[in-house]
Every structure is written in C-alpha cells, then in structure tokens.
C-alpha cells in the first residue's frame, strides 16, 4: 500500500477505487491457474510462441521471457482513421489521444501520476487501417499496471479538459504541417494518385472543431471491439498469470463492431512529369511512387529481395551507390515496399540541394532504366539474400521487437510459423523472378515523382489533377525502407538507415 | 549511414529520459578487462537471442578539431567506410551486410563510435574488419576522388539535419553564443565552408593522431561469454601495437561563465509556431555526478512531462502554452546546457509566456519541491534502467558513452541507487545553482517571418 499512499490528495479516492478490482483480478488468477488454460506451444526457430484463448475469449500470442522483469503488451484493432465519418477527420486520433488521459475516478493528472508511480507506460495510436495500444510494465507490479489498462479501456472519461487540449494541439499541427516537406509530399501524392479514396482525407480545422467528446466515446466503442482485436505479449509472465489480467481489461469490450470496410484503392495513372510543391528551404525532397503487389502475392518476395538491390539495402543499393557514393548528390536515398489490405505501393525518396534536383531525378530514372533493361546480377541477388536472411535474427533480440513482430504477423495473417518459413521464402527467389519483377514494376513511367522545396532545372512539371485536399502518410525519406536494417533503438540512431 | 550525434539536435536527448543499467538483479553484471595494447573491453551479457552488438568507441570527437578544421571528426568517420589495405573501395559495408550484419557509426563532440550488429558466429569477422580499419585505412588523395565526393555528401547531410530546419539553425546560433571560447560552440558536423575545404591530408593527420588502440573502448553486448570475447579480441585487436607516443591531449576545457545575458532571435518563413527558450550553463555527469543527478531529478519534476510543474501550470491550468518543458544534456563531458523551453498558445506573446513560465520557476526556487514529487521522479528515473535492459544496442551505447567521457562501469551500475538517494533538498539546491537570479543565460526566440520585425520594435534586448 505504500505506493497508494504516495498519491497526491486529489488522487487518493481514485487510488482506493483502483484497489478494489485488483483483488478481484488476483482471485481470478488463482481460479484459472488451478483450472488451467489450453495453450498451443509453437517451438519456433526464433521464439517459442504460446497461443491461447482466455476464458473471456481473448486470443493471445505470448512469448515468455524471464530474464528481465518486464512485459511488453501489444493490442491492435482492425479499424483505423480511414473510416472516420466524413467531416470528422481526426475522430480516431481523438480516441487514441484520450485513452491515457483519465479513467474511472482518476482525471488526467491522477491517471498520469499513477502510471508514473507504477513505472508503467500505456498509450494508443492509429494509422489509416489499424488502431494500436501498447503497454510496458514491470512484472513486479503487473497486476496494478494491468488494472490501470483495464480502467482505461473500460471506463475512459473523455474529459473536456484533455479533449480541448487535443483540439488545440491539432489546430497547431494543421498549421505547422504546411511547412513539413514529408507531409506536403504525401498530400500531393495522394492527390495525384487517389484523390477520392478515404486514405486521402485529411484533418482540417473544421473537422477538428466539429468533434465532441460524445462522438469520441461512440467511436471508441466502434473501434475497440472484441471481433477486431489482436493481442501479443512478451515478458516474464505465464499464460496462467496473464489470462485473467487480459480478461479484466479486454473481455468487457463490445463484442462486435459495425464499422464498414474500406474499398481497395484504384490508383490513378502515374503522372508523366514531376509535381513541384514550393517550400522555402535549401534542399528538395524528392519522392517517387509506383503501384506494387499485395503482401500475399507470389511476386512479393522477389520484389522484396529486388528492393534491397534497388534502393532498400542502404549502401548496398544501386541508388545509394550511384547518387550518394558516386555522385555526392545526397546524404541518403531509400526505397521500400509498403503493403496493406487496400493499398500496395513501391515508394522511394531522398533529399538533395535545390540546385541539383534535376540531376537527382535524372539519376534515379537512369537507375530504374538500367535495372529494367538489364536486371540485377547473380552476385547482387546472392548478396541481397545473404543480408536479408543473415540479419533476420536481429529482429528478435528484444521483448519490444518480438511483441511488435508477432503483432505484424497476426495483423497480416502470416501464420504462427511465418518466422520459421520466411528465410526459406527469401532463399527461393530466383534471378528470373527478380528480373521479371524489375521489368514490370520499376519502369520509370510507373512512378509519380513529387518534389518539395525550391528545385532548380526541372524543365517539365505536372500539375495536380485537383486542388490539394488529401493526404496519406508518406514516410520521411529516411524511413522508407523495410525496418530490418534500422536498429529500433534511439541509442544508436541514424534517421537515414 | 554514418550519423552523428550533434549534442542534442533533437530535443529528445534532453536529460530526463536517461536510463542506466539495473542493479536489482544482483546476478547481472558486465565484465571488463584491458588488452596489452591499452584497448579497454566491456562485455555485457544478453543471452536472449544468438546475436551480438559490437562497438568500437574512439576517444576523439569534434572537440579535438584544430581551428579552421571543423567537421573533420565527422567527415573522417565517413571516410572510415571507404578503403583499407585489405578491403577494397566501398567494400567494408558489402562485407558486413553480406554476413547479415547491420552497421553504422556516429560522431559527437566527445567521442566517435562504430558498430556492427550480427549473429554471434560472425563476431570475429567484425573484429577483424574493425581492427583492419583501425590500422590500415587508405585515404584516397585524388582531387576528384571519394574523399572529395564525401565532402559533398556531408554538405547534403548538413542541409538535411540543420539548414532545412529553422529550430536547429537557432540552436546552432545559441550554442555559438553559450560556448564562446569552448569547442562546443561549433556544431559537430562543422561549418559549411570549413567542411568544403577539408583535404585528404587533414583526414590522414587526424587518423594518425587519434586512431590508436590505447584510445579505444570495445563494447560487446550479447550472447557470448567474456572468455570468448577475450580470445577473439586478443586474436584481432590484440595484434595491433600501441603507438609509443603519449596519448594526445583532448580538446576538453573549462567552460567560462556567461559574461552577459543575451537574446537571439531567428525567423523563417517555415516557422508556423513560435518557440521560447532559455539556455543556462549547468554541469554534467562527468563534471559533478552528485550535482548532475540532483539536477536530473529537479528538471524532471519541474519540466519532465505531463505531470511536471511547468506542464500542469502552463498547459493545463493557464492554457497559455502548447508545450512547456525543462531538461539538460548532462551526458556531455564538459559543462552542459540546461534548457527551459515553451511554445505559446495562439494569441499569447512570448513575453507573456516567459512571465508565466518564470513565475513557475521562481515559485519552485523560493518554495522548493514536495517530497512526494521528488520520490516519484527519482523512482521513475531509476526504473528506466530496468527497461533499458530490453535493448541490446541501447545497453552497449549506454556503457560506451559513459566510459568514453571518463565514467566507469560502476557509475552506470550504481545509477539507480545513486538517483534514489537524491532528496528534495538536493534537487532544489541543484536547481538554484543553475537558475539562480545572478545567472546569465541565452534567451532564444524562434519566430515566423512576419513576427520578427514586430518583436524587434517592441524590445530593447
């Protein structure tokens, strides 16, 4: 009880309130531990994954890791911001912003204070198709930490004070994004390629001001429903310990959601010349985007391997070797495959001084032409496979990485044995496959180029088909590649890898 | 590749989030030893996955650059990837990645570090490669060659990191004013015109002076025993003879107190949200560990997030600010800056914001902290050490950067206990030493273009 006594005066009642359901959770844990939970154990090459369904019906993938007394918990729901009602763009973001801003008897400050006392983290976010919550906790006080999460998920307050703070922050963001090169490139790209799709809708001052806390509460119930939920966890925790804690947090959510699905994106034809978006800065951001294949397409792995040689392999990529090492035109240029349920793109980007923007684009185009005409070499293919397979264990060296990796596999429906099969799928890629893909997908004419800055020397430019309205997330140039080259640690960081 | 840590180009490097190793698990401990040639070795066990993080830290950084040669430490770090006697042009990366390794390097004012993350079976090969470029680097002196084109790459890197970003441009100006006669006054990446004039000979001189085993620290974190690391390190690095000369004198020096308070404004058409900052000289973990820990706690309570005094008063209660925080770059070797910063709500002038901000600070300076808020803060700083254990690369980096500026393994290990000893009195005393009435500071205003003219007509500063 020491920690409860530490709570400031205003938080006292809240802390006491929190203690009551805690006792219940412990009681359930005892019951379940004695009755047992049906666990399917997958002894994988990289992790031992325990699959089970809690008594409350929550499907979980757990990796037990006892060496550090922490747990990483990931929850995801297959509903995202693209289904915000028309004119209420930002509604899903309001939900996720407010999820750790007060629950039960605790207001925003009391909730944040209690999380600090427990040394836990809990926050939520959303992209266009998915809403995520993630939590990190010390296993010493996991019961109390999970109680906070249960309270947040089941009794969120959605108070006016933090809601209005959300609105204030969003209105500033809507102003500042107008000088953010990555945002401007993404918005122009969406306008060029899919102006009428929900992915292109964008938050506006009007849409933010139209929101109310009642809408937020309704939207929360529509997003965070049991039939769209996935859970993964990694840490010093057994299924018997975890199951009742998860049920306390998640079993009481609405069973189903009636949010409608999203239509697949039908991309417009690529633009035949670069679009220039003016921004007063010394460099131009150049992005280029073409259609790609779905994650479950047979061509995905050949494309993934090809991408390493084309622009995904850091210094081993052709674009980097030519435009950085050979020509000194950029600090970094990267490409990546971006796949989701409704949109698959091959994207790339880099920055160069305004004076060399035309040379930069010409260099990128020349590399595309060369890889289309001649393909890649046996050596390049074998180097790509060696890196992609050899570095794969590095994706499994932390609780946080494993929890997120398991979640990706669940959301993309890859199967519990995906991690064990993945390197073999990379190895099976043939030079013939790769070069066929190169010829089909990397034609310069497939790509729409967007330039943001004050570029010089670009002779022919294209206009956007309609006034700027929409935006999808385009990564900053540095983040475009698949994440496996980048160490997900801020300690050894380089925005460009 | 080849990042550099510009001493906090990003606000994320402010002090409150600094985490250290956990001592609550008594059995976990690093192993240290020294090779005959003076190379220090630290092994950090982590047996969760069959991988290792291999880092070589050189005790040289931008503080050690000669006048007019700013940027050489960082440019040289790029050149280390080029070519050696046994490794062909641009092949270093090829070999590492062909072996499934991830690699990079970074340069700060105080140190330079290179790392590879690989399956543990590849560790010896990585050691061979790093040992090779420690001794047998080739610097191409072709005036049209790779050294020259790498300067162009670094100039693009400077544009990307600094010149595109009005807030970073302002920070560069502030550091120049804050550290008049100290090398922290030039950003790590260097001045554009000086970088453009660096020569292959400058690179060679720098290499010969600084890159020697006695001036290095090897960190290996991961699934390997100290005995195996010693065997492999002796077979590779151990074959390098140490230079018989005295180690060169580092460029670190005392930081002179600020002679006067000064206002620096920077306006730019890209700025759509103003920013107010005050920069004070404070201390560092290396300078005075006890003082720095107390300041660490004090700044966390004052301005370390949503529950902090500043955020609650300015953002939540008065709604005068969109954000408000306080922090310090305490892991620098020499006296580090403490930074107060805030961003105004719409319609609030920076003068009004400053007045409200300093009212919170002055209230704290006069009346102190409560024991409860200090206890909560020091506990969460101490607990962050447990979470830190989850990242192998993060652990390697933590030990490396501590040792590179003269700290010890014990300093890292003892952090949770040391930070838990900070009392409310210690914290407030530290804050008073830094922010007292008699202290000068640099005030910085980041402004949209149209607002600077208006501000200049209103202020005498």
PDB file of N, CA, C and O in Angstrom, chain A residues 247-287:
ATOM      1  N   UNK A 247      -8.353 -10.574 -19.411  1.00  0.00           N
ATOM      2  CA  UNK A 247      -9.820 -10.617 -19.388  1.00  0.00           C
ATOM      3  C   UNK A 247     -10.377  -9.394 -18.658  1.00  0.00           C
ATOM      4  O   UNK A 247     -11.362  -8.789 -19.092  1.00  0.00           O
ATOM      5  N   UNK A 248      -9.741  -9.063 -17.558  1.00  0.00           N
ATOM      6  CA  UNK A 248     -10.180  -7.880 -16.813  1.00  0.00           C
ATOM      7  C   UNK A 248     -10.166  -6.642 -17.714  1.00  0.00           C
ATOM      8  O   UNK A 248     -11.049  -5.801 -17.663  1.00  0.00           O
ATOM      9  N   UNK A 249      -9.157  -6.563 -18.567  1.00  0.00           N
ATOM     10  CA  UNK A 249      -9.000  -5.371 -19.400  1.00  0.00           C
ATOM     11  C   UNK A 249      -9.847  -5.427 -20.666  1.00  0.00           C
ATOM     12  O   UNK A 249     -10.365  -4.404 -21.116  1.00  0.00           O
ATOM     13  N   UNK A 250      -9.988  -6.614 -21.257  1.00  0.00           N
ATOM     14  CA  UNK A 250     -10.483  -6.666 -22.633  1.00  0.00           C
ATOM     15  C   UNK A 250     -11.793  -7.428 -22.829  1.00  0.00           C
ATOM     16  O   UNK A 250     -12.473  -7.223 -23.833  1.00  0.00           O
ATOM     17  N   UNK A 251     -12.140  -8.306 -21.885  1.00  0.00           N
ATOM     18  CA  UNK A 251     -13.322  -9.149 -22.123  1.00  0.00           C
ATOM     19  C   UNK A 251     -14.613  -8.348 -22.074  1.00  0.00           C
ATOM     20  O   UNK A 251     -15.633  -8.770 -22.618  1.00  0.00           O
ATOM     21  N   UNK A 252     -14.572  -7.183 -21.427  1.00  0.00           N
ATOM     22  CA  UNK A 252     -15.791  -6.392 -21.322  1.00  0.00           C
ATOM     23  C   UNK A 252     -16.030  -5.436 -22.479  1.00  0.00           C
ATOM     24  O   UNK A 252     -17.017  -4.701 -22.471  1.00  0.00           O
ATOM     25  N   UNK A 253     -15.164  -5.438 -23.447  1.00  0.00           N
ATOM     26  CA  UNK A 253     -15.372  -4.549 -24.596  1.00  0.00           C
ATOM     27  C   UNK A 253     -16.569  -5.024 -25.417  1.00  0.00           C
ATOM     28  O   UNK A 253     -16.949  -6.195 -25.337  1.00  0.00           O
ATOM     29  N   UNK A 254     -17.171  -4.138 -26.218  1.00  0.00           N
ATOM     30  CA  UNK A 254     -18.255  -4.583 -27.096  1.00  0.00           C
ATOM     31  C   UNK A 254     -17.803  -5.787 -27.925  1.00  0.00           C
ATOM     32  O   UNK A 254     -16.664  -5.840 -28.377  1.00  0.00           O
ATOM     33  N   UNK A 255     -18.710  -6.748 -28.119  1.00  0.00           N
ATOM     34  CA  UNK A 255     -18.308  -7.984 -28.799  1.00  0.00           C
ATOM     35  C   UNK A 255     -18.010  -7.755 -30.272  1.00  0.00           C
ATOM     36  O   UNK A 255     -17.095  -8.351 -30.829  1.00  0.00           O
ATOM     37  N   UNK A 256     -18.801  -6.902 -30.894  1.00  0.00           N
ATOM     38  CA  UNK A 256     -18.639  -6.713 -32.337  1.00  0.00           C
ATOM     39  C   UNK A 256     -18.705  -5.244 -32.684  1.00  0.00           C
ATOM     40  O   UNK A 256     -19.146  -4.411 -31.897  1.00  0.00           O
ATOM     41  N   UNK A 257     -18.262  -4.957 -33.895  1.00  0.00           N
ATOM     42  CA  UNK A 257     -18.307  -3.590 -34.402  1.00  0.00           C
ATOM     43  C   UNK A 257     -18.963  -3.605 -35.772  1.00  0.00           C
ATOM     44  O   UNK A 257     -18.798  -4.559 -36.536  1.00  0.00           O
ATOM     45  N   UNK A 258     -19.713  -2.548 -36.072  1.00  0.00           N
ATOM     46  CA  UNK A 258     -20.338  -2.494 -37.397  1.00  0.00           C
ATOM     47  C   UNK A 258     -19.694  -1.447 -38.294  1.00  0.00           C
ATOM     48  O   UNK A 258     -20.297  -0.997 -39.262  1.00  0.00           O
ATOM     49  N   UNK A 259     -18.447  -1.049 -37.953  1.00  0.00           N
ATOM     50  CA  UNK A 259     -17.759  -0.116 -38.854  1.00  0.00           C
ATOM     51  C   UNK A 259     -17.584  -0.789 -40.212  1.00  0.00           C
ATOM     52  O   UNK A 259     -17.150  -1.940 -40.290  1.00  0.00           O
ATOM     53  N   UNK A 260     -17.927  -0.045 -41.249  1.00  0.00           N
ATOM     54  CA  UNK A 260     -17.859  -0.638 -42.584  1.00  0.00           C
ATOM     55  C   UNK A 260     -16.424  -0.794 -43.062  1.00  0.00           C
ATOM     56  O   UNK A 260     -15.526  -0.103 -42.595  1.00  0.00           O
ATOM     57  N   UNK A 261     -16.252  -1.698 -43.996  1.00  0.00           N
ATOM     58  CA  UNK A 261     -14.933  -1.918 -44.562  1.00  0.00           C
ATOM     59  C   UNK A 261     -14.524  -0.783 -45.496  1.00  0.00           C
ATOM     60  O   UNK A 261     -15.308   0.119 -45.785  1.00  0.00           O
ATOM     61  N   UNK A 262     -13.298  -0.874 -45.962  1.00  0.00           N
ATOM     62  CA  UNK A 262     -12.758   0.137 -46.865  1.00  0.00           C
ATOM     63  C   UNK A 262     -12.597  -0.502 -48.236  1.00  0.00           C
ATOM     64  O   UNK A 262     -12.196  -1.663 -48.341  1.00  0.00           O
ATOM     65  N   UNK A 263     -12.890   0.268 -49.267  1.00  0.00           N
ATOM     66  CA  UNK A 263     -12.658  -0.266 -50.614  1.00  0.00           C
ATOM     67  C   UNK A 263     -11.173  -0.228 -50.946  1.00  0.00           C
ATOM     68  O   UNK A 263     -10.446   0.633 -50.467  1.00  0.00           O
ATOM     69  N   UNK A 264     -10.756  -1.165 -51.788  1.00  0.00           N
ATOM     70  CA  UNK A 264      -9.370  -1.123 -52.257  1.00  0.00           C
ATOM     71  C   UNK A 264      -9.136   0.167 -53.041  1.00  0.00           C
ATOM     72  O   UNK A 264     -10.039   0.683 -53.700  1.00  0.00           O
ATOM     73  N   UNK A 265      -7.919   0.649 -52.969  1.00  0.00           N
ATOM     74  CA  UNK A 265      -7.573   1.843 -53.731  1.00  0.00           C
ATOM     75  C   UNK A 265      -7.407   1.477 -55.201  1.00  0.00           C
ATOM     76  O   UNK A 265      -6.723   0.500 -55.518  1.00  0.00           O
ATOM     77  N   UNK A 266      -8.040   2.228 -56.077  1.00  0.00           N
ATOM     78  CA  UNK A 266      -7.773   2.114 -57.514  1.00  0.00           C
ATOM     79  C   UNK A 266      -6.910   3.315 -57.882  1.00  0.00           C
ATOM     80  O   UNK A 266      -7.388   4.455 -57.905  1.00  0.00           O
ATOM     81  N   UNK A 267      -5.625   3.062 -58.087  1.00  0.00           N
ATOM     82  CA  UNK A 267      -4.705   4.182 -58.315  1.00  0.00           C
ATOM     83  C   UNK A 267      -4.938   4.829 -59.670  1.00  0.00           C
ATOM     84  O   UNK A 267      -5.167   4.137 -60.666  1.00  0.00           O
ATOM     85  N   UNK A 268      -4.846   6.160 -59.708  1.00  0.00           N
ATOM     86  CA  UNK A 268      -4.834   6.864 -60.988  1.00  0.00           C
ATOM     87  C   UNK A 268      -3.567   6.497 -61.764  1.00  0.00           C
ATOM     88  O   UNK A 268      -2.607   5.992 -61.198  1.00  0.00           O
ATOM     89  N   UNK A 269      -3.592   6.798 -63.063  1.00  0.00           N
ATOM     90  CA  UNK A 269      -2.369   6.622 -63.841  1.00  0.00           C
ATOM     91  C   UNK A 269      -1.269   7.515 -63.267  1.00  0.00           C
ATOM     92  O   UNK A 269      -1.551   8.616 -62.798  1.00  0.00           O
ATOM     93  N   UNK A 270      -0.022   7.044 -63.337  1.00  0.00           N
ATOM     94  CA  UNK A 270       1.066   7.900 -62.849  1.00  0.00           C
ATOM     95  C   UNK A 270       1.160   9.197 -63.649  1.00  0.00           C
ATOM     96  O   UNK A 270       0.792   9.232 -64.826  1.00  0.00           O
ATOM     97  N   UNK A 271       1.659  10.228 -62.996  1.00  0.00           N
ATOM     98  CA  UNK A 271       1.876  11.488 -63.706  1.00  0.00           C
ATOM     99  C   UNK A 271       3.119  11.363 -64.576  1.00  0.00           C
ATOM    100  O   UNK A 271       4.062  10.658 -64.229  1.00  0.00           O
ATOM    101  N   UNK A 272       3.102  12.065 -65.679  1.00  0.00           N
ATOM    102  CA  UNK A 272       4.190  11.907 -66.656  1.00  0.00           C
ATOM    103  C   UNK A 272       5.357  12.849 -66.391  1.00  0.00           C
ATOM    104  O   UNK A 272       6.399  12.738 -67.024  1.00  0.00           O
ATOM    105  N   UNK A 273       5.175  13.776 -65.477  1.00  0.00           N
ATOM    106  CA  UNK A 273       6.284  14.684 -65.126  1.00  0.00           C
ATOM    107  C   UNK A 273       6.184  14.965 -63.634  1.00  0.00           C
ATOM    108  O   UNK A 273       5.120  14.775 -63.034  1.00  0.00           O
ATOM    109  N   UNK A 274       7.277  15.428 -62.998  1.00  0.00           N
ATOM    110  CA  UNK A 274       7.234  15.668 -61.561  1.00  0.00           C
ATOM    111  C   UNK A 274       6.278  16.796 -61.183  1.00  0.00           C
ATOM    112  O   UNK A 274       6.127  17.769 -61.923  1.00  0.00           O
ATOM    113  N   UNK A 275       5.641  16.622 -60.037  1.00  0.00           N
ATOM    114  CA  UNK A 275       4.882  17.712 -59.429  1.00  0.00           C
ATOM    115  C   UNK A 275       5.817  18.448 -58.483  1.00  0.00           C
ATOM    116  O   UNK A 275       6.542  17.814 -57.709  1.00  0.00           O
ATOM    117  N   UNK A 276       5.827  19.765 -58.533  1.00  0.00           N
ATOM    118  CA  UNK A 276       6.657  20.546 -57.632  1.00  0.00           C
ATOM    119  C   UNK A 276       5.771  21.255 -56.614  1.00  0.00           C
ATOM    120  O   UNK A 276       4.814  21.939 -56.978  1.00  0.00           O
ATOM    121  N   UNK A 277       6.068  21.062 -55.334  1.00  0.00           N
ATOM    122  CA  UNK A 277       5.389  21.773 -54.259  1.00  0.00           C
ATOM    123  C   UNK A 277       6.407  22.735 -53.659  1.00  0.00           C
ATOM    124  O   UNK A 277       7.476  22.307 -53.213  1.00  0.00           O
ATOM    125  N   UNK A 278       6.096  24.029 -53.673  1.00  0.00           N
ATOM    126  CA  UNK A 278       7.071  25.032 -53.229  1.00  0.00           C
ATOM    127  C   UNK A 278       7.225  25.030 -51.714  1.00  0.00           C
ATOM    128  O   UNK A 278       6.242  25.036 -50.975  1.00  0.00           O
ATOM    129  N   UNK A 279       8.476  25.042 -51.272  1.00  0.00           N
ATOM    130  CA  UNK A 279       8.780  25.192 -49.846  1.00  0.00           C
ATOM    131  C   UNK A 279      10.141  25.881 -49.754  1.00  0.00           C
ATOM    132  O   UNK A 279      11.112  25.401 -50.344  1.00  0.00           O
ATOM    133  N   UNK A 280      10.207  27.002 -49.034  1.00  0.00           N
ATOM    134  CA  UNK A 280      11.477  27.739 -48.997  1.00  0.00           C
ATOM    135  C   UNK A 280      12.508  27.082 -48.079  1.00  0.00           C
ATOM    136  O   UNK A 280      12.530  27.323 -46.881  1.00  0.00           O
ATOM    137  N   UNK A 281      13.341  26.229 -48.623  1.00  0.00           N
ATOM    138  CA  UNK A 281      14.424  25.588 -47.866  1.00  0.00           C
ATOM    139  C   UNK A 281      15.529  25.229 -48.851  1.00  0.00           C
ATOM    140  O   UNK A 281      15.299  25.171 -50.049  1.00  0.00           O
ATOM    141  N   UNK A 282      16.749  24.964 -48.324  1.00  0.00           N
ATOM    142  CA  UNK A 282      17.882  24.752 -49.246  1.00  0.00           C
ATOM    143  C   UNK A 282      17.843  23.431 -50.006  1.00  0.00           C
ATOM    144  O   UNK A 282      18.484  23.314 -51.036  1.00  0.00           O
ATOM    145  N   UNK A 283      17.129  22.449 -49.483  1.00  0.00           N
ATOM    146  CA  UNK A 283      17.077  21.154 -50.160  1.00  0.00           C
ATOM    147  C   UNK A 283      15.699  20.878 -50.725  1.00  0.00           C
ATOM    148  O   UNK A 283      14.699  21.392 -50.226  1.00  0.00           O
ATOM    149  N   UNK A 284      15.671  20.011 -51.722  1.00  0.00           N
ATOM    150  CA  UNK A 284      14.419  19.478 -52.239  1.00  0.00           C
ATOM    151  C   UNK A 284      14.269  18.027 -51.788  1.00  0.00           C
ATOM    152  O   UNK A 284      15.201  17.234 -51.904  1.00  0.00           O
ATOM    153  N   UNK A 285      13.086  17.706 -51.283  1.00  0.00           N
ATOM    154  CA  UNK A 285      12.739  16.307 -51.019  1.00  0.00           C
ATOM    155  C   UNK A 285      12.119  15.747 -52.284  1.00  0.00           C
ATOM    156  O   UNK A 285      11.156  16.306 -52.806  1.00  0.00           O
ATOM    157  N   UNK A 286      12.686  14.665 -52.788  1.00  0.00           N
ATOM    158  CA  UNK A 286      12.161  14.018 -53.989  1.00  0.00           C
ATOM    159  C   UNK A 286      11.582  12.668 -53.567  1.00  0.00           C
ATOM    160  O   UNK A 286      12.292  11.842 -52.991  1.00  0.00           O
ATOM    161  N   UNK A 287      10.297  12.453 -53.820  1.00  0.00           N
ATOM    162  CA  UNK A 287       9.723  11.134 -53.576  1.00  0.00           C
ATOM    163  C   UNK A 287       9.193  10.577 -54.893  1.00  0.00           C
ATOM    164  O   UNK A 287       8.842  11.331 -55.801  1.00  0.00           O
TER     165      UNK A 287
END
